mmCIF file of C-alpha atoms in Angstrom:
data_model
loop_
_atom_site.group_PDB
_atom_site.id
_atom_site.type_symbol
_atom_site.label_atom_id
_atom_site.label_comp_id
_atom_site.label_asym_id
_atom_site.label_seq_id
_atom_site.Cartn_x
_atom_site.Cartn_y
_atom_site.Cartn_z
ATOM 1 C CA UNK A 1062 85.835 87.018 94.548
ATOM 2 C CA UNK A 1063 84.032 88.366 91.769
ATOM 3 C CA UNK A 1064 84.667 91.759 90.226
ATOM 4 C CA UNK A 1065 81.833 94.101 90.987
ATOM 5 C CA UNK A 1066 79.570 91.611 93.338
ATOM 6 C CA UNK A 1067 82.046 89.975 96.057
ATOM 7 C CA UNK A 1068 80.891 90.452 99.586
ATOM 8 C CA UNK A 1069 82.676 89.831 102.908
ATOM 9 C CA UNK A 1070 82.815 90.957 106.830
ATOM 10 C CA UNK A 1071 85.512 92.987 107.734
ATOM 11 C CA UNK A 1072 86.805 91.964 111.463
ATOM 12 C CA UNK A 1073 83.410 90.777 111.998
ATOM 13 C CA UNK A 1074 81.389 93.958 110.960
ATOM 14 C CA UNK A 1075 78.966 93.811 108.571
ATOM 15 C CA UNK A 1076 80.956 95.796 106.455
ATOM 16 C CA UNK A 1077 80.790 95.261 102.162
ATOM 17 C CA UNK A 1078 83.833 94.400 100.738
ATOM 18 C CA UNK A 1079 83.710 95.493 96.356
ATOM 19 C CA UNK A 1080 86.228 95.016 94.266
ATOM 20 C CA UNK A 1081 85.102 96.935 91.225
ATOM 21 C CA UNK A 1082 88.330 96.915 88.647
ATOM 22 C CA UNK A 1083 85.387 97.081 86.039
ATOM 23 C CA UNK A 1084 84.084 99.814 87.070
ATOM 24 C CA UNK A 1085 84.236 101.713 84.485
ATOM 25 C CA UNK A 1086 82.386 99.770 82.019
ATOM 26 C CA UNK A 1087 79.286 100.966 83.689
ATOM 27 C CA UNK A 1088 77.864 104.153 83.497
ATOM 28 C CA UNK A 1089 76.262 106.307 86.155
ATOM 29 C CA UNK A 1090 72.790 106.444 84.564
ATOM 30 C CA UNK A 1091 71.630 109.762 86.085
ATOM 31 C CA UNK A 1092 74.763 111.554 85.436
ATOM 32 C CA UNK A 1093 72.552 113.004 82.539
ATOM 33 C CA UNK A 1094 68.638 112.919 82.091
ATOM 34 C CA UNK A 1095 68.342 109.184 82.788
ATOM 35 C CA UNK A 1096 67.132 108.089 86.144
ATOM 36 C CA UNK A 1097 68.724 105.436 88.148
ATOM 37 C CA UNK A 1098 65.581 104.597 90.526
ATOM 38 C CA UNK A 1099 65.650 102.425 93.187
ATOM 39 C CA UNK A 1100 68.837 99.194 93.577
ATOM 40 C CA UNK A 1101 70.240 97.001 95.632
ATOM 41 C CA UNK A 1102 73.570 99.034 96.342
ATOM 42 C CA UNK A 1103 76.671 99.851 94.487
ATOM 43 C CA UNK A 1104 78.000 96.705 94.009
ATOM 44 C CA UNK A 1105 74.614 95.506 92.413
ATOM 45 C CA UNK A 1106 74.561 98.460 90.512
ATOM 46 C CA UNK A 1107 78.173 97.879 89.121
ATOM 47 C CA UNK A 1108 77.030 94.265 88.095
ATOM 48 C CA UNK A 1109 74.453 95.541 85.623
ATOM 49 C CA UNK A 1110 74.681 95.841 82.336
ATOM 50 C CA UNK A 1111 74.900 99.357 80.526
ATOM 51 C CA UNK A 1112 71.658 100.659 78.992
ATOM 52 C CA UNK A 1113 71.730 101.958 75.511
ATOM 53 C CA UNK A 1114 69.879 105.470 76.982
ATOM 54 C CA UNK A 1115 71.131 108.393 75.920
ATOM 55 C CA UNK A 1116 73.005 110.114 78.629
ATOM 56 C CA UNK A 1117 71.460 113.939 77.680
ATOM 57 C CA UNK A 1118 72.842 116.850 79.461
ATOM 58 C CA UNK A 1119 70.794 119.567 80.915
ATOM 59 C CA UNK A 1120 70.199 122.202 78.691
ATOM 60 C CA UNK A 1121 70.932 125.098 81.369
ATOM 61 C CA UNK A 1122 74.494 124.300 83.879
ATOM 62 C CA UNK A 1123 74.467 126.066 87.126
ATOM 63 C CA UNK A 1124 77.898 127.446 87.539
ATOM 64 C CA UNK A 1125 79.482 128.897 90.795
ATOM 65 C CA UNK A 1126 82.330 131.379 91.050
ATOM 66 C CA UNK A 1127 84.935 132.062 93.977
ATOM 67 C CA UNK A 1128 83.724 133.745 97.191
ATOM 68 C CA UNK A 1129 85.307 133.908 100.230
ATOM 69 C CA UNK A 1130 83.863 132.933 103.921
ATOM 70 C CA UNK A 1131 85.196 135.676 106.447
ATOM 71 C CA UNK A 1132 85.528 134.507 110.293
ATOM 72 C CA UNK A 1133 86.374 136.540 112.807
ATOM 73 C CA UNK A 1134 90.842 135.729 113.924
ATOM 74 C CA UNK A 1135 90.511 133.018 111.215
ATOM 75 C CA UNK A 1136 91.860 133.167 108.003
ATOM 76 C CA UNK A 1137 88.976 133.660 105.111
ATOM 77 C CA UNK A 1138 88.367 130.576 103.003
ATOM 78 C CA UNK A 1139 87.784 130.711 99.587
ATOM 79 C CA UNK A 1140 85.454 128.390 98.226
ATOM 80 C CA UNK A 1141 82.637 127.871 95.195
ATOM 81 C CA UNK A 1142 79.119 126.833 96.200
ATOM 82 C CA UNK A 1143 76.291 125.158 94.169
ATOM 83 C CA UNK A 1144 72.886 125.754 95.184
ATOM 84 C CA UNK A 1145 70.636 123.159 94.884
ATOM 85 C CA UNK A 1146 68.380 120.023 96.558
ATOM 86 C CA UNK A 1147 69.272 117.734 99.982
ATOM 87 C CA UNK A 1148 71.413 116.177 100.554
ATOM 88 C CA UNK A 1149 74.260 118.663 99.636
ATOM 89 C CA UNK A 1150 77.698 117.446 98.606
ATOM 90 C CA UNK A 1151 81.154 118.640 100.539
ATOM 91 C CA UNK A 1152 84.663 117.808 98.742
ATOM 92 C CA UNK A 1153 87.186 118.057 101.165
ATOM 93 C CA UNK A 1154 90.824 117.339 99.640
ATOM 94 C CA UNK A 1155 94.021 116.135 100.516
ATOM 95 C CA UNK A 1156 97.272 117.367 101.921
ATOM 96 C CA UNK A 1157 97.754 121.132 100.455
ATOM 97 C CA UNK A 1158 95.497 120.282 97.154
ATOM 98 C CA UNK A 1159 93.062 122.976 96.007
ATOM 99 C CA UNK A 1160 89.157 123.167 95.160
ATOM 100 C CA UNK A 1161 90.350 122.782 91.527
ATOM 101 C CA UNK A 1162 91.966 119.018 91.627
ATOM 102 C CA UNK A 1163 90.323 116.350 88.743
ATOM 103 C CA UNK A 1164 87.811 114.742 91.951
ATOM 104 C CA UNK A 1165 86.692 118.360 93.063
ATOM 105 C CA UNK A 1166 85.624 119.101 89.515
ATOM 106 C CA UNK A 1167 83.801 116.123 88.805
ATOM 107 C CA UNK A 1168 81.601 116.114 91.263
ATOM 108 C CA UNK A 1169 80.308 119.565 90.963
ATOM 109 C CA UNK A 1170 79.580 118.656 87.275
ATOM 110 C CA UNK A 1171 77.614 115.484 88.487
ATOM 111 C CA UNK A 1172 75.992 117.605 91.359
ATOM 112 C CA UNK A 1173 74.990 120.385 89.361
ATOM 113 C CA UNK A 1174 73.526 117.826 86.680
ATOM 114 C CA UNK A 1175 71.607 116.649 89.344
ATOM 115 C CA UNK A 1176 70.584 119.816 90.648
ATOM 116 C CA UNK A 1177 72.036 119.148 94.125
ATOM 117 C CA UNK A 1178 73.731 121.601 96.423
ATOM 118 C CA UNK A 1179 77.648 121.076 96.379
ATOM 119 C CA UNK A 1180 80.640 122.602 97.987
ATOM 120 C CA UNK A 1181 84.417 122.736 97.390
ATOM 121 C CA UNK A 1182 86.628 125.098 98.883
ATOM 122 C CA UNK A 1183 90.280 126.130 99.705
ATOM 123 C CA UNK A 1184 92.068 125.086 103.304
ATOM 124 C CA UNK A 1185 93.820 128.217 104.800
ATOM 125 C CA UNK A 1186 97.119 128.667 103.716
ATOM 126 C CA UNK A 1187 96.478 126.731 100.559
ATOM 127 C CA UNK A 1188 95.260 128.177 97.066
ATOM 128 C CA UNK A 1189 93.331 131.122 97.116
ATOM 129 C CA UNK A 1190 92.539 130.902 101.057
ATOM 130 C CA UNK A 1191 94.266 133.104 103.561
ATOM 131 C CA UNK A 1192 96.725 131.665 105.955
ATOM 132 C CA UNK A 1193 100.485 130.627 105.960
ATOM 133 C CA UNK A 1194 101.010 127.223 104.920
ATOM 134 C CA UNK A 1195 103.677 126.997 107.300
ATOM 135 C CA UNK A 1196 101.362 127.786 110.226
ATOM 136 C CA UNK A 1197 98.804 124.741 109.391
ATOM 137 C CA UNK A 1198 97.957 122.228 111.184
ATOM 138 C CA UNK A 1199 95.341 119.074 111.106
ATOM 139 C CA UNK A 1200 93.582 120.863 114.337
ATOM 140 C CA UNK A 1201 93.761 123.898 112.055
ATOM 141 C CA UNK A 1202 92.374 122.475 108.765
ATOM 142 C CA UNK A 1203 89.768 120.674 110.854
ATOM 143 C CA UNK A 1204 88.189 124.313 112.201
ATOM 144 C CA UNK A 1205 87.988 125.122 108.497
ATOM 145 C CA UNK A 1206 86.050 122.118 107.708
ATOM 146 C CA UNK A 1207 84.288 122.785 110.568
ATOM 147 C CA UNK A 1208 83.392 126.509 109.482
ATOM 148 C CA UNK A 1209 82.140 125.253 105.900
ATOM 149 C CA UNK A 1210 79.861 122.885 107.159
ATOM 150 C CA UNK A 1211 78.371 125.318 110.282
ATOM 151 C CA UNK A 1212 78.544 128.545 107.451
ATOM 152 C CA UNK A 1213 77.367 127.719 104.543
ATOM 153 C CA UNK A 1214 76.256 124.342 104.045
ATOM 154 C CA UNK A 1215 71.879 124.251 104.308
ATOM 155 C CA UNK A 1216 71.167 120.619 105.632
ATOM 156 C CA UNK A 1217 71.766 117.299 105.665
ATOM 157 C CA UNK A 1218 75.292 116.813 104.200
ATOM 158 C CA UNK A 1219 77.291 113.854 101.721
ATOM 159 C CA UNK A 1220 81.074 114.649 103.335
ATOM 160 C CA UNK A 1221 83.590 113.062 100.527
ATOM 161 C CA UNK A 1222 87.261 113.370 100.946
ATOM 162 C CA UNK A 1223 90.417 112.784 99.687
ATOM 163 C CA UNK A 1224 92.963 111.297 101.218
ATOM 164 C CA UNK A 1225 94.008 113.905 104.458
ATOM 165 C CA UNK A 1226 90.215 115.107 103.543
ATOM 166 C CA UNK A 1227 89.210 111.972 104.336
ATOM 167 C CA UNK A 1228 90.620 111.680 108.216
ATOM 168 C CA UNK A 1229 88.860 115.407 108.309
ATOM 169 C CA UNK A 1230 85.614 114.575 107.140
ATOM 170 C CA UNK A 1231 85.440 111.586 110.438
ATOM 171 C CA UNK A 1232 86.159 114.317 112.721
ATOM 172 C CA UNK A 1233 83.455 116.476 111.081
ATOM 173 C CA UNK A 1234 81.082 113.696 111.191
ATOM 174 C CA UNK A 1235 82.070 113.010 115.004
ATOM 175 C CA UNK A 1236 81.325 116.871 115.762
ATOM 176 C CA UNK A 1237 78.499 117.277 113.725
ATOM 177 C CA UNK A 1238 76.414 114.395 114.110
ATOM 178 C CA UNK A 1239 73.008 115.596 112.931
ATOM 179 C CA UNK A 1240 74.570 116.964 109.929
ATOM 180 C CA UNK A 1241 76.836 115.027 108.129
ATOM 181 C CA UNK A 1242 74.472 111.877 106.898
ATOM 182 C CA UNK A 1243 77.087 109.994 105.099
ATOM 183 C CA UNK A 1244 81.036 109.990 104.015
ATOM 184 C CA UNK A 1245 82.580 109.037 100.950
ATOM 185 C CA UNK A 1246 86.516 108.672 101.058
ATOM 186 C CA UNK A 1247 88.902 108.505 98.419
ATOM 187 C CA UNK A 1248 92.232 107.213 99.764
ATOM 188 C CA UNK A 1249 91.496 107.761 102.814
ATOM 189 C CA UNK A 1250 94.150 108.882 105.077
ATOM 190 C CA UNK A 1251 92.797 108.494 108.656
ATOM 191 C CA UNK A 1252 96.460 108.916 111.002
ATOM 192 C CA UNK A 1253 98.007 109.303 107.436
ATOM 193 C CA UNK A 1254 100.933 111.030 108.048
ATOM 194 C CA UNK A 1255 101.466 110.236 111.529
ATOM 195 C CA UNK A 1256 101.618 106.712 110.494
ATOM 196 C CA UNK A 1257 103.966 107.323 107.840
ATOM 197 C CA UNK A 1258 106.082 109.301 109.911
ATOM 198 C CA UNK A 1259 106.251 106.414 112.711
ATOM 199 C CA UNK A 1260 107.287 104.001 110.307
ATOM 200 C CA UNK A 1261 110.733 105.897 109.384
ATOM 201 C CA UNK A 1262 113.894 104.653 110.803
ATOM 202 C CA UNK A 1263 114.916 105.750 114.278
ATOM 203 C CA UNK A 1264 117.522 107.640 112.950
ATOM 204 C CA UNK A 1265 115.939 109.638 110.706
ATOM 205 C CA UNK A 1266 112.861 110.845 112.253
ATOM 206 C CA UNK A 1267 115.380 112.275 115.267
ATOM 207 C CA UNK A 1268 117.216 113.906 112.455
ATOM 208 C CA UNK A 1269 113.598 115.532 111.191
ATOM 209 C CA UNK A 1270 113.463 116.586 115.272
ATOM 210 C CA UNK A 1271 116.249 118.088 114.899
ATOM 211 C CA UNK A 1272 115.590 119.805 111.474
ATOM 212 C CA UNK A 1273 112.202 120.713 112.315
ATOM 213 C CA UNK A 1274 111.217 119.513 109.261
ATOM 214 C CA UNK A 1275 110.323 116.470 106.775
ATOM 215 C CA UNK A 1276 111.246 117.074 103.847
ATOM 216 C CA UNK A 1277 108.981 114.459 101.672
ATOM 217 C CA UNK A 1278 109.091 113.742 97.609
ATOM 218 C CA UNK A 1279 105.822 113.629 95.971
ATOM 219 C CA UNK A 1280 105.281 110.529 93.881
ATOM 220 C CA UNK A 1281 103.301 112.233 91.580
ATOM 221 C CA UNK A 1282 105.739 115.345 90.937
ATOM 222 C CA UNK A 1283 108.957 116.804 91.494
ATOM 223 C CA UNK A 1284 107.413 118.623 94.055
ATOM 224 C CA UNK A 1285 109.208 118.065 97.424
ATOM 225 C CA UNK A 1286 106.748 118.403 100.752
ATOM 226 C CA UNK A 1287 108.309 120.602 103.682
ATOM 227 C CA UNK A 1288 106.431 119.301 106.504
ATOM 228 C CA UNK A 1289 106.848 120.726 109.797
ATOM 229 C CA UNK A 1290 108.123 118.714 112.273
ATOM 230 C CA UNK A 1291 105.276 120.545 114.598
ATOM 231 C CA UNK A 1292 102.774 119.581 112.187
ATOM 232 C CA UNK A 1293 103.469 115.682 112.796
ATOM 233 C CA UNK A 1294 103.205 116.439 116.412
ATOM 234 C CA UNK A 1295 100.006 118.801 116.188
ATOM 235 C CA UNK A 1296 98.645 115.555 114.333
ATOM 236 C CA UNK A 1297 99.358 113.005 116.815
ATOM 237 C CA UNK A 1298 96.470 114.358 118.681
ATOM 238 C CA UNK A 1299 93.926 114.114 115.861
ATOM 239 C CA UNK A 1300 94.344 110.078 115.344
ATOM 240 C CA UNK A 1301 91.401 108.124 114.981
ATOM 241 C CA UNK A 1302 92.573 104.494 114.437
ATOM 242 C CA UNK A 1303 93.716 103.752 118.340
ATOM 243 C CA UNK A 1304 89.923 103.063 119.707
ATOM 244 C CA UNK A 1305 86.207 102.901 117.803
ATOM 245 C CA UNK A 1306 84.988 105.917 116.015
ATOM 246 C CA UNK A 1307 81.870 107.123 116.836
ATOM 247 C CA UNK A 1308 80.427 107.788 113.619
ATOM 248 C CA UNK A 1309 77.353 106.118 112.370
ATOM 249 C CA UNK A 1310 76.320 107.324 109.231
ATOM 250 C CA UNK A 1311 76.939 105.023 106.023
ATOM 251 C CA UNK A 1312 80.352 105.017 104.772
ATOM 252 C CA UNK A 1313 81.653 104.405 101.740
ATOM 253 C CA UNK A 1314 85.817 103.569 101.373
ATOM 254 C CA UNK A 1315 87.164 103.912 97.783
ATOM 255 C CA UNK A 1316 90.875 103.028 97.238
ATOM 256 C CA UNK A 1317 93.457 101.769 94.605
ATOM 257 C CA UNK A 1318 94.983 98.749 95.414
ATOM 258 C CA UNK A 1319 98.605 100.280 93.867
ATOM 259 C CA UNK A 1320 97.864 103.223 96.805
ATOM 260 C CA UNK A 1321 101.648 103.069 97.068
ATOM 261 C CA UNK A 1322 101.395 105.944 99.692
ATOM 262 C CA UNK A 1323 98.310 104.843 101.798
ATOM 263 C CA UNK A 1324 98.266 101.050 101.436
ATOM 264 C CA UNK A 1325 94.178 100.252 101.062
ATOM 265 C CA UNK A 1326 94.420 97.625 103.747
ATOM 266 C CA UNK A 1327 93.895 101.420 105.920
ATOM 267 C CA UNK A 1328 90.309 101.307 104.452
ATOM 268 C CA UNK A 1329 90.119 97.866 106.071
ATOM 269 C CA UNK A 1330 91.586 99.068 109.266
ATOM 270 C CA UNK A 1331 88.683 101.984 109.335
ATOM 271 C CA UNK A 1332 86.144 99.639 108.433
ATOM 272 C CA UNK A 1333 87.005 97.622 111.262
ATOM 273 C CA UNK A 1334 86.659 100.621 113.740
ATOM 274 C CA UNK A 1335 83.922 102.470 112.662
ATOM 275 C CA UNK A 1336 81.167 102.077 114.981
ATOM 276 C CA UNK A 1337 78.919 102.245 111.754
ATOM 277 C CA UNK A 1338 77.558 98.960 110.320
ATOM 278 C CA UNK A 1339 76.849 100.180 107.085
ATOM 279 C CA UNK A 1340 80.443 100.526 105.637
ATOM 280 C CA UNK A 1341 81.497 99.521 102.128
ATOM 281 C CA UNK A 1342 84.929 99.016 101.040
ATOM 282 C CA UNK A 1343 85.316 99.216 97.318
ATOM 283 C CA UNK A 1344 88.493 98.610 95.672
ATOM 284 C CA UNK A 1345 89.498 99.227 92.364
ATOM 285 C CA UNK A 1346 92.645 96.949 91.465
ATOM 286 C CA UNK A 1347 94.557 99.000 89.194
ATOM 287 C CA UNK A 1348 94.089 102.526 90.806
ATOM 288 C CA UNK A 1349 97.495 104.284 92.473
ATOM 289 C CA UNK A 1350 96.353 106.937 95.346
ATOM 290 C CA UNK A 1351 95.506 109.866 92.887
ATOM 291 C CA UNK A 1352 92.238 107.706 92.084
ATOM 292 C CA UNK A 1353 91.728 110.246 89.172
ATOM 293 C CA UNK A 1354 91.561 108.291 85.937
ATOM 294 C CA UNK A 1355 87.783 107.983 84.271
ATOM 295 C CA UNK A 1356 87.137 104.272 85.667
ATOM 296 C CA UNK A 1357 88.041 106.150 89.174
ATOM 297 C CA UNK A 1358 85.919 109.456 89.037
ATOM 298 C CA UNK A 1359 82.762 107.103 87.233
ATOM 299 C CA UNK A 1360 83.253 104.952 90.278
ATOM 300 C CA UNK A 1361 82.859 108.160 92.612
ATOM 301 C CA UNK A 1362 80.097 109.502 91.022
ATOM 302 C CA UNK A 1363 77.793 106.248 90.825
ATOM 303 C CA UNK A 1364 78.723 106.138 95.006
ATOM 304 C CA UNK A 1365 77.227 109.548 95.229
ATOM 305 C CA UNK A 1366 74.501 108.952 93.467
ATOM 306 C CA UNK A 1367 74.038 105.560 95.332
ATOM 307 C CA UNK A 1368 73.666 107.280 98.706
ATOM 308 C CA UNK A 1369 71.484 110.088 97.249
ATOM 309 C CA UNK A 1370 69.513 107.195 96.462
ATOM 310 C CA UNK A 1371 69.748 105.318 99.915
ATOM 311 C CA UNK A 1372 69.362 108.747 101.659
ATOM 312 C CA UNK A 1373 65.937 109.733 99.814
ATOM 313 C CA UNK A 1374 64.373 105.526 100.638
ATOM 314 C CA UNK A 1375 65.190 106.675 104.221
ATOM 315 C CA UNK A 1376 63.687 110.229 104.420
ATOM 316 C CA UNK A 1377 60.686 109.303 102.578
#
């Protein structure tokens, strides 16, 4: 397989398999005043060699500050809103991360120097969101996704998530058909937890039952996870990966092949039950799950700006 231009069919599906480790070395040429135009997808545009154009910066950055989305015996969200053109841009994150996190930031800089409408926001019980933490669940953080797409996104929307954002952002696209037009994961965790949980010894996942709660290390931290035992449970209902999932918007599946918390084979497994036939799995081979290094975030960017691209050949 070549870096950057390798194809093959997942299970069948005519489903892209990338491996861009080089990613990096190419830059998103309209992350700036340069104009990408028309290509032949990301993995063609990966292949190419960099221009020597100046990559200008508008003079004049849009910049959005904290408001907070009020819903009637929900917790209000906080969240930060671009406005701008369609498609917009929704970052969902992972498991208890904030609107702030390296990926959340990024793309709002690469939206707003593009001038397109982009949203990041808080989960209840999480950052500057109300809620108790302890009261979450999937089914929970799902209704908030839910709310930010039906409240205050305007049109046709670009879902990307991260990790646990990324199992939310297939429900949204199963419950809002007409809306969401693609997905972008990072790490994504479809069944996630549950899966991690179900691969525990016997012995210890009766002693979390009878706890009430996982108590999980971070990989990335000496943070230590308290997960409700309920929560596991609640999730069980919200898996994805046991039948096809209706969704048939393009897809695009980013992951780090040292994802030593959700192995990238997952992507493989999604890609091989999405009913959607345009689904790309791009792998970078040194990334871990945080996918948050420069040769990561360019990578995410230039697969934005690759469906903005695909998304205006189809509307016009």
């Amino acid at each position: 397989m070549e870096a950057g231009a390798a194809r093959a069919g997942a299970a069948g599906k005519m489903a892209g398999v990338c491996l861009a480790s080089a990613a990096a070395r190419e830059p998103c040429r309209r992350w700036g005043a340069t104009a990408l135009g028309v290509h032949r997808g990301l993995c063609a545009l990966l292949a190419r060699k960099p221009e020597r154009t100046p990559r200008g910066r508008p003079a004049c950055r849009q910049k959005s500050s904290v408001s907070f989305l009020s819903r009637p015996d929900l917790p209000s969200l906080a969240y930060k809103r671009l406005k701008g053109k369609s498609p917009g841009i929704i970052f969902i994150p992972g498991y208890v991360s904030n609107m702030n996190g390296t990926k959340a930031l990024a793309v709002e800089e690469f939206c707003s120097s593009l001038g397109h409408a982009y949203i990041r926001f808080d989960y209840s019980g999480v950052g500057n969101s109300d809620g108790n933490l302890q009261e979450c669940t999937v089914g929970r953080w799902r209704k908030d996704v839910l709310s930010i797409i039906d409240d205050l996104a305007v049109g046709p929307q670009i879902l990307v998530g991260s990790s646990l954002g990324g199992w939310l952002m297939f429900h949204a696209a199963i419950a809002r058909p007409q809306k969401v037009v693609a997905l972008i994961g990072v790490a994504t965790a479809v069944d996630g937890l549950v899966t991690r949980f179900n691969q525990l010894p016997i012995e210890v996942k009766k002693e979390i039952e009878m706890k009430g709660v996982w108590n999980m290390p971070s990989k990335y931290s000496e943070e230590v996870y308290h997960i409700p035992y309920s929560f596991i449970k609640e999730a069980e209902h919200h898996c994805l990966l046991h039948s096809p999932i209706p969704v048939n918007c393009p897809i695009r599946l980013l992951h780090g092949m040292k994802d030593d918390i959700v192995p990238w084979h997952t992507s493989m497994q999604i890609a091989d039950r999405v009913v959607s036939r345009d689904v790309d799995v791009i792998l970078r081979k040194d990334s871990d799950h945080r996918m948050k290094e420069k040769a990561d975030i360019q990578l995410l960017v230039c697969t934005i700006d690759d469906l903005i691209d695909k998304l205006s050949i189809v509307v016009n």
